[in-house]
Tab-separated table of C-alpha atoms in Angstrom:
chain	number	residue	atom	x	y	z
H	1	MET	CA	158.496	136.393	137.872
H	2	LEU	CA	159.242	133.346	135.297
H	3	ARG	CA	157.156	130.868	136.491
H	4	ARG	CA	154.360	133.691	136.541
H	5	TRP	CA	155.132	133.832	132.862
H	6	GLN	CA	155.774	130.247	132.533
H	7	SER	CA	151.742	129.857	133.873
H	8	ALA	CA	150.765	132.979	131.723
H	9	PHE	CA	151.604	131.182	128.953
H	10	LYS	CA	150.194	128.060	129.432
H	11	ALA	CA	146.905	129.487	129.965
H	12	TYR	CA	147.743	131.633	126.452
H	13	LEU	CA	147.734	127.706	124.864
H	14	SER	CA	145.081	126.144	126.787
H	15	ARG	CA	143.124	129.036	125.297
H	16	VAL	CA	144.026	129.100	121.706
H	17	SER	CA	143.544	124.994	121.552
H	18	TYR	CA	140.683	125.524	123.707
H	19	GLU	CA	139.352	128.308	120.167
H	20	LYS	CA	140.757	126.090	117.347
H	21	LYS	CA	138.281	123.323	118.595
H	22	ARG	CA	135.203	125.219	118.886
H	23	LYS	CA	136.126	126.616	115.466
H	24	GLU	CA	137.086	122.645	114.076
H	25	LYS	CA	133.179	121.236	115.559
H	26	LYS	CA	131.541	124.825	114.233
H	27	ARG	CA	133.088	124.239	110.858
H	28	LYS	CA	131.569	119.446	111.185
H	29	LYS	CA	128.459	120.975	111.762
H	30	GLN	CA	128.429	123.620	108.598
H	31	CYS	CA	129.714	120.676	106.557
H	32	ILE	CA	127.068	118.420	107.176
H	33	GLU	CA	124.219	120.927	107.257
H	34	GLY	CA	125.551	122.102	103.905
H	35	ASN	CA	126.061	118.871	102.171
H	36	LEU	CA	122.377	117.757	103.536
H	37	ILE	CA	120.818	121.000	101.812
H	38	LYS	CA	123.322	120.850	98.952
H	39	THR	CA	122.008	117.274	98.462
H	40	LYS	CA	118.234	118.521	98.964
H	41	ILE	CA	118.387	120.994	95.907
H	42	LEU	CA	120.152	118.658	93.655
H	43	PHE	CA	118.245	115.569	94.567
H	44	PRO	CA	114.769	116.429	95.318
H	45	PHE	CA	113.641	112.914	94.731
H	46	PRO	CA	114.943	109.519	96.520
H	47	VAL	CA	118.810	109.512	95.923
H	48	SER	CA	117.965	105.901	96.013
H	49	LEU	CA	116.683	106.052	92.324
H	50	ILE	CA	120.384	108.316	91.374
H	51	CYS	CA	122.886	106.056	93.297
H	52	PRO	CA	122.594	102.770	96.438
H	53	ILE	CA	123.040	104.264	99.525
H	54	ARG	CA	125.986	101.595	100.297
H	55	GLY	CA	128.518	103.092	97.182
H	56	TRP	CA	129.219	106.899	96.481
H	57	ASP	CA	126.949	109.776	96.855
H	58	PRO	CA	127.876	112.920	94.471
H	59	SER	CA	126.246	115.046	96.946
H	60	LEU	CA	128.605	114.432	99.225
H	61	GLN	CA	131.411	115.542	97.650
H	62	SER	CA	133.100	118.948	97.911
H	63	ARG	CA	133.579	120.354	94.263
H	64	LYS	CA	136.008	122.248	94.929
H	65	MET	CA	138.414	119.618	96.067
H	66	PRO	CA	136.634	117.051	93.442
H	67	GLY	CA	136.839	112.993	94.523
H	68	ARG	CA	137.815	113.799	97.822
H	69	LYS	CA	135.897	114.082	100.716
H	70	LEU	CA	135.074	117.284	102.153
H	71	PRO	CA	136.960	117.762	105.612
H	72	GLY	CA	135.470	116.352	108.849
H	73	PHE	CA	132.501	114.780	107.234
H	74	PRO	CA	131.836	112.054	109.109
H	75	ARG	CA	130.597	109.021	106.325
H	76	PRO	CA	127.982	106.700	108.680
H	77	ARG	CA	125.905	109.735	109.720
H	78	GLY	CA	125.162	111.595	106.054
H	79	PHE	CA	124.531	108.108	105.415
H	80	LEU	CA	121.896	107.612	107.759
H	81	GLU	CA	120.427	111.427	106.625
H	82	ILE	CA	120.266	110.571	103.441
H	83	SER	CA	118.706	106.998	104.444
H	84	ARG	CA	116.330	109.268	106.446
H	85	MET	CA	115.271	111.631	103.481
H	86	ILE	CA	114.578	108.250	100.999
H	87	MET	CA	112.091	107.000	103.679
H	88	SER	CA	110.685	110.347	103.836
H	89	SER	CA	109.801	111.183	100.826
H	90	VAL	CA	107.761	107.523	100.455
H	91	LYS	CA	104.766	107.300	101.674
H	92	ILE	CA	102.451	103.976	102.639
H	93	GLU	CA	98.559	104.140	103.066
H	94	CYS	CA	95.821	101.818	103.309
H	95	VAL	CA	92.983	103.444	101.474
H	96	LEU	CA	90.772	100.313	101.539
H	97	PRO	CA	90.872	98.311	104.880
H	98	GLU	CA	88.968	95.512	102.998
H	99	ASN	CA	90.021	92.627	104.819
H	100	CYS	CA	90.744	90.303	102.141
H	101	ARG	CA	90.978	86.535	102.758
H	102	CYS	CA	93.442	86.214	100.043
H	103	GLY	CA	94.017	89.912	97.908
H	104	GLU	CA	95.627	89.297	94.837
H	105	SER	CA	95.418	90.553	90.685
H	106	PRO	CA	95.861	94.069	91.025
H	107	VAL	CA	95.670	96.040	88.016
H	108	TRP	CA	94.919	99.655	87.349
H	109	GLU	CA	91.936	100.539	84.860
H	110	GLU	CA	92.214	103.957	83.578
H	111	ALA	CA	89.297	104.322	82.084
H	112	SER	CA	87.058	104.472	85.207
H	113	ASP	CA	90.417	105.596	87.344
H	114	SER	CA	89.222	101.738	89.305
H	115	LEU	CA	91.766	99.066	90.564
H	116	LEU	CA	90.707	96.029	90.243
H	117	PHE	CA	91.490	93.035	92.850
H	118	VAL	CA	90.198	89.930	93.546
H	119	ASP	CA	89.856	87.547	96.960
H	120	ILE	CA	90.413	84.109	95.907
H	121	PRO	CA	88.727	82.251	98.909
H	122	ALA	CA	85.534	84.099	99.451
H	123	LYS	CA	85.302	84.119	95.226
H	124	LYS	CA	85.221	87.713	95.019
H	125	VAL	CA	86.827	90.279	91.684
H	126	CYS	CA	85.971	93.508	92.921
H	127	ARG	CA	86.387	97.058	91.828
H	128	TRP	CA	87.434	100.015	94.086
H	129	ASP	CA	86.983	103.803	92.807
H	130	SER	CA	90.258	105.834	93.406
H	131	LEU	CA	87.454	108.313	93.320
H	132	SER	CA	84.252	107.374	95.010
H	133	LYS	CA	85.867	105.626	96.652
H	134	GLY	CA	83.736	102.935	96.819
H	135	VAL	CA	83.577	99.023	96.218
H	136	GLN	CA	81.678	96.864	93.778
H	137	GLN	CA	82.330	93.260	93.731
H	138	VAL	CA	81.201	90.418	92.074
H	139	THR	CA	81.012	86.487	93.305
H	140	VAL	CA	81.328	83.941	91.428
H	141	ASP	CA	81.778	79.897	91.919
H	142	ALA	CA	84.544	78.834	92.231
H	143	PRO	CA	88.483	80.311	93.920
H	144	VAL	CA	88.887	83.101	91.700
H	145	SER	CA	92.320	84.054	91.422
H	146	SER	CA	93.089	86.903	88.575
H	147	VAL	CA	91.727	89.480	86.583
H	148	ALA	CA	92.492	91.177	83.862
H	149	LEU	CA	90.754	94.112	81.258
H	150	ARG	CA	89.055	92.900	78.130
H	151	GLN	CA	90.348	94.587	74.645
H	152	SER	CA	86.626	94.035	73.857
H	153	GLY	CA	84.700	95.185	77.359
H	154	GLY	CA	84.659	94.038	80.482
H	155	TYR	CA	86.962	91.569	81.687
H	156	VAL	CA	88.942	87.513	81.766
H	157	ALA	CA	89.295	85.798	84.973
H	158	THR	CA	91.010	82.762	85.867
H	159	ILE	CA	88.254	80.645	88.244
H	160	GLY	CA	88.957	77.686	89.463
H	161	THR	CA	90.546	75.941	86.176
H	162	LYS	CA	88.933	77.681	84.240
H	163	PHE	CA	89.623	81.443	81.782
H	164	CYS	CA	86.427	82.845	82.044
H	165	ALA	CA	84.939	86.169	80.651
H	166	LEU	CA	83.328	88.511	82.311
H	167	ASN	CA	80.817	90.741	82.250
H	168	TRP	CA	80.508	93.014	84.753
H	169	GLU	CA	77.155	94.897	84.199
H	170	ASP	CA	75.237	91.433	84.505
H	171	GLN	CA	77.835	89.658	86.676
H	172	SER	CA	77.765	87.286	83.877
H	173	VAL	CA	80.489	84.169	83.627
H	174	ALA	CA	81.409	83.000	80.858
H	175	VAL	CA	83.813	79.291	80.995
H	176	LEU	CA	86.253	80.294	77.451
H	177	ALA	CA	88.778	76.635	78.291
H	178	THR	CA	89.265	74.931	81.032
H	179	VAL	CA	92.722	73.413	81.925
H	180	ASP	CA	93.715	71.039	84.166
H	181	LYS	CA	91.104	68.907	83.831
H	182	ASP	CA	93.177	64.636	85.385
H	183	LYS	CA	93.802	67.036	88.879
H	184	LYS	CA	90.491	67.445	90.048
H	185	ASN	CA	92.412	69.933	93.527
H	186	ASN	CA	93.797	72.207	91.408
H	187	ARG	CA	92.866	75.893	90.438
H	188	PHE	CA	94.528	78.588	88.821
H	189	ASN	CA	96.730	80.658	90.451
H	190	ASP	CA	97.955	84.454	89.332
H	191	GLY	CA	97.692	85.363	85.701
H	192	LYS	CA	98.230	88.801	83.857
H	193	VAL	CA	98.027	89.179	79.943
H	194	ASP	CA	101.187	89.678	77.505
H	195	PRO	CA	102.216	92.665	75.306
H	196	ALA	CA	100.188	90.330	72.220
H	197	GLY	CA	96.573	89.955	74.381
H	198	ARG	CA	97.937	86.413	75.198
H	199	TYR	CA	96.331	85.617	78.453
H	200	PHE	CA	99.004	84.297	80.744
H	201	ALA	CA	98.201	81.988	83.787
H	202	GLY	CA	99.860	78.900	86.438
H	203	THR	CA	97.883	76.562	88.048
H	204	MET	CA	99.006	74.813	91.491
H	205	ALA	CA	97.005	72.352	93.638
H	206	GLU	CA	94.400	73.580	96.865
H	207	GLU	CA	95.489	74.605	99.690
H	208	THR	CA	95.886	72.886	103.184
H	209	ALA	CA	97.468	75.997	104.350
H	210	PRO	CA	98.750	79.193	102.960
H	211	ALA	CA	101.661	78.301	100.957
H	212	VAL	CA	101.391	74.353	102.334
H	213	LEU	CA	100.414	71.484	99.507
H	214	GLU	CA	100.941	69.165	96.977
H	215	ARG	CA	104.137	69.851	95.748
H	216	HIS	CA	104.749	70.299	91.177
H	217	GLN	CA	101.051	69.596	90.338
H	218	GLY	CA	100.788	72.607	89.183
H	219	SER	CA	101.749	73.975	85.436
H	220	LEU	CA	101.978	77.484	83.024
H	221	TYR	CA	99.438	78.356	80.239
H	222	SER	CA	98.517	80.754	77.863
H	223	LEU	CA	94.656	82.130	76.604
H	224	PHE	CA	95.494	82.606	73.068
H	225	PRO	CA	93.135	85.543	71.351
H	226	ASP	CA	91.290	82.627	69.064
H	227	HIS	CA	90.867	80.958	72.634
H	228	HIS	CA	93.139	77.858	72.088
H	229	VAL	CA	95.126	77.059	75.167
H	230	GLU	CA	99.149	76.160	74.877
H	231	LYS	CA	100.550	74.114	78.177
H	232	TYR	CA	104.466	75.754	78.614
H	233	PHE	CA	105.688	73.511	81.265
H	234	ASP	CA	104.832	71.719	84.206
H	235	GLN	CA	106.147	70.986	87.519
H	236	VAL	CA	104.896	73.821	89.328
H	237	ASP	CA	104.452	74.171	92.812
H	238	ILE	CA	103.024	77.351	92.929
H	239	SER	CA	102.227	79.522	89.908
H	240	ASN	CA	103.258	83.239	91.183
H	241	GLY	CA	103.720	86.747	89.168
H	242	LEU	CA	104.930	87.408	85.916
H	243	ASP	CA	105.489	90.142	83.748
H	244	TRP	CA	107.053	90.373	80.392
H	245	SER	CA	110.223	92.915	79.394
H	246	LEU	CA	110.026	96.809	78.232
H	247	ASP	CA	111.321	95.695	74.909
H	248	HIS	CA	108.941	91.949	75.120
H	249	LYS	CA	111.834	89.685	75.194
H	250	ILE	CA	112.229	88.673	77.769
H	251	PHE	CA	109.491	87.045	80.649
H	252	TYR	CA	109.913	87.422	83.809
H	253	TYR	CA	108.131	84.422	86.322
H	254	ILE	CA	107.911	83.177	89.597
H	255	ASP	CA	107.679	79.712	91.507
H	256	SER	CA	106.815	80.935	94.775
H	257	LEU	CA	108.961	77.952	96.588
H	258	SER	CA	111.555	78.580	94.502
H	259	TYR	CA	112.578	81.002	95.795
H	260	SER	CA	113.629	82.362	92.922
H	261	VAL	CA	112.494	85.131	90.007
H	262	ASP	CA	113.391	83.010	86.616
H	263	ALA	CA	112.875	85.003	83.288
H	264	PHE	CA	112.924	83.668	79.849
H	265	ASP	CA	113.372	84.653	76.036
H	266	TYR	CA	110.789	86.140	74.514
H	267	ASP	CA	109.162	85.499	71.337
H	268	LEU	CA	106.784	87.910	71.548
H	269	GLN	CA	104.940	86.670	67.607
H	270	THR	CA	104.754	83.311	68.443
H	271	GLY	CA	104.640	83.498	72.638
H	272	LYS	CA	106.973	80.174	73.252
H	273	ILE	CA	109.133	80.554	75.854
H	274	SER	CA	113.093	78.961	76.527
H	275	ASN	CA	115.995	79.302	77.981
H	276	ARG	CA	114.963	79.166	81.454
H	277	ARG	CA	117.432	81.193	84.398
H	278	SER	CA	117.743	82.741	87.746
H	279	VAL	CA	118.127	86.335	87.751
H	280	TYR	CA	117.264	86.836	91.498
H	281	LYS	CA	117.434	84.490	94.605
H	282	LEU	CA	115.359	85.718	97.333
H	283	GLU	CA	117.303	86.285	100.785
H	284	LYS	CA	115.894	84.028	103.886
H	285	GLU	CA	114.160	87.306	105.523
H	286	GLU	CA	112.485	88.550	101.807
H	287	GLN	CA	110.600	85.550	102.555
H	288	ILE	CA	108.064	84.326	99.863
H	289	PRO	CA	108.495	86.461	96.033
H	290	ASP	CA	104.563	86.497	94.811
H	291	GLY	CA	103.249	88.613	92.891
H	292	MET	CA	105.236	90.949	90.526
H	293	CYS	CA	105.111	94.133	88.670
H	294	ILE	CA	107.440	95.776	86.094
H	295	ASP	CA	108.551	99.571	86.446
H	296	ALA	CA	109.059	102.023	83.301
H	297	GLU	CA	112.296	101.441	83.650
H	298	GLY	CA	112.183	98.016	82.956
H	299	LYS	CA	112.774	96.827	87.302
H	300	LEU	CA	110.617	94.755	89.048
H	301	TRP	CA	108.893	94.897	91.861
H	302	VAL	CA	108.146	91.596	93.944
H	303	ALA	CA	105.369	91.491	96.255
H	304	CYS	CA	107.276	88.930	99.363
H	305	TYR	CA	105.232	86.712	101.167
H	306	ASN	CA	105.312	86.898	105.139
H	307	GLY	CA	107.953	89.071	103.967
H	308	GLY	CA	106.002	92.108	104.880
H	309	ARG	CA	107.933	94.146	101.819
H	310	VAL	CA	107.871	94.405	98.329
H	311	ILE	CA	111.374	94.548	96.490
H	312	ARG	CA	112.622	96.666	93.891
H	313	LEU	CA	115.352	94.380	91.560
H	314	ASP	CA	117.581	94.769	89.058
H	315	PRO	CA	117.010	91.957	86.507
H	316	GLU	CA	119.889	92.549	84.221
H	317	THR	CA	122.528	93.004	87.551
H	318	GLY	CA	120.265	90.439	89.596
H	319	LYS	CA	120.773	93.255	92.504
H	320	ARG	CA	118.048	94.329	94.525
H	321	LEU	CA	118.053	98.472	94.717
H	322	GLN	CA	115.004	99.830	97.219
H	323	THR	CA	113.270	97.039	100.037
H	324	VAL	CA	109.557	99.426	101.063
H	325	LYS	CA	108.963	97.906	103.998
H	326	LEU	CA	104.773	97.703	104.656
H	327	PRO	CA	103.283	97.106	108.116
H	328	VAL	CA	101.125	93.577	107.403
H	329	ASP	CA	103.412	90.561	106.744
H	330	LYS	CA	101.123	89.183	103.969
H	331	THR	CA	101.995	90.934	100.924
H	332	THR	CA	100.712	89.220	98.133
H	333	SER	CA	101.113	91.591	94.681
H	334	CYS	CA	101.199	94.764	93.432
H	335	CYS	CA	100.768	97.555	89.908
H	336	PHE	CA	101.050	100.644	89.340
H	337	GLY	CA	98.062	102.833	88.565
H	338	GLY	CA	96.938	106.491	89.489
H	339	LYS	CA	96.512	108.687	86.764
H	340	ASP	CA	99.867	108.865	85.615
H	341	TYR	CA	100.991	105.142	87.205
H	342	SER	CA	103.165	106.840	89.710
H	343	GLU	CA	101.175	105.141	93.001
H	344	MET	CA	101.907	101.831	93.669
H	345	TYR	CA	99.094	99.266	94.985
H	346	VAL	CA	99.714	96.361	97.353
H	347	THR	CA	97.212	93.596	98.076
H	348	CYS	CA	97.947	91.076	100.973
H	349	ALA	CA	96.165	88.360	103.220
H	350	ARG	CA	94.929	87.735	106.504
H	351	ASP	CA	94.114	84.340	106.181
H	352	GLY	CA	96.103	82.008	108.487
H	353	MET	CA	96.709	85.210	111.330
H	354	ASP	CA	96.142	83.911	114.336
H	355	ALA	CA	94.158	86.426	116.571
H	356	GLU	CA	96.662	88.337	117.931
H	357	LYS	CA	98.820	88.870	114.821
H	358	LEU	CA	95.164	90.110	113.738
H	359	LEU	CA	95.318	93.135	116.273
H	360	GLN	CA	98.906	93.692	115.375
H	361	GLN	CA	97.906	93.752	111.988
H	362	PRO	CA	94.706	95.290	111.545
H	363	GLN	CA	94.875	96.047	107.975
H	364	ALA	CA	96.085	93.367	107.322
H	365	GLY	CA	93.484	92.117	103.373
H	366	GLY	CA	93.778	95.650	102.781
H	367	ILE	CA	94.975	97.877	99.832
H	368	PHE	CA	97.747	100.021	100.238
H	369	LYS	CA	98.735	102.709	97.898
H	370	ILE	CA	102.813	103.597	98.091
H	371	THR	CA	103.644	107.200	96.601
H	372	GLY	CA	106.705	108.992	96.603
H	373	LEU	CA	108.864	106.364	94.436
H	374	GLY	CA	110.154	108.068	92.120
H	375	VAL	CA	109.640	105.632	89.238
H	376	LYS	CA	105.840	105.266	86.566
H	377	GLY	CA	104.343	101.929	85.983
H	378	ILE	CA	103.655	101.141	82.753
H	379	PRO	CA	99.861	100.484	81.586
H	380	PRO	CA	98.504	97.419	81.366
H	381	TYR	CA	97.960	94.858	78.433
H	382	PRO	CA	93.949	94.150	77.862
H	383	TYR	CA	93.191	89.961	76.321
H	384	ALA	CA	92.590	90.396	72.065
H	385	GLY	CA	89.988	88.082	72.419
């Protein structure tokens, strides 16, 4: 009788233990699902814009027990789920399979809902109409490395070692100024207009292969509205991305082979720069920093050549905030555009890729559009001369 009672009691305890485990498993599942639903409601835009994935996510905390994790909530899985939600909100598409040899200098022209860009070695300035999806081109007589809007109409561009005015209607080019006259192997590279209407652009030696060149041959220049040119410094390898802080007090600049994003104090009235310092050093997998733009929150976006990505940086903290990977390796530059500047456009290159790589990356040389970043850009400044 005693043995039968003991056996029955063990069976009862086993049943109670099973039910307890089943309820605990169900409760954990409800905690996870409940928090993911809550997260989607609280943060319908990317969580990375509120707090880093690596840090504390307030949406995963219990409102009933502030500062404590929900009972049984498995942290790693929660963070993986949040990562998936962030990634699913970002959409990348090739809007123009242009096959640029080296696409560069994307600039949004709001008046025509168009994207301007150049193909440097092909000597082409291109304009893509986002409404009709058509592309117009102007071919010039030397490598064209950057293009910008002009306040008086038409555009300005850096062609060879010349600052030029470009009339789109009759496809004519007028030289405004010439630099590096003593360096026949040099050409301009990236350029952009500052908030006061000056056209900044830097030079480099011609490459024998992508990113292979005689070093320290370049300089940084600025074309003022009265067409005089000011030289800021020399000993540049590959003069590249540039932009200005939202308060116009800092100038950001990239010399690609330094693998650094640098900052200078900037005087808007005179155009003078000073106090150079590094605000971000690229990591190995990010490869070579190339073109750059700034968003409406004052954060920098840098296209990483051979890294197949654009990265978002906080120039004040020196931290990388976000990485967006593209289906091509040779990303060259980026800008914001679209109706409200909520779209990002990215250029890339195909020069230097062998046949196997081109088969793996058929969209190399195309123009990409990224949406769902949760941040907007600012309109480009026009040249005032």
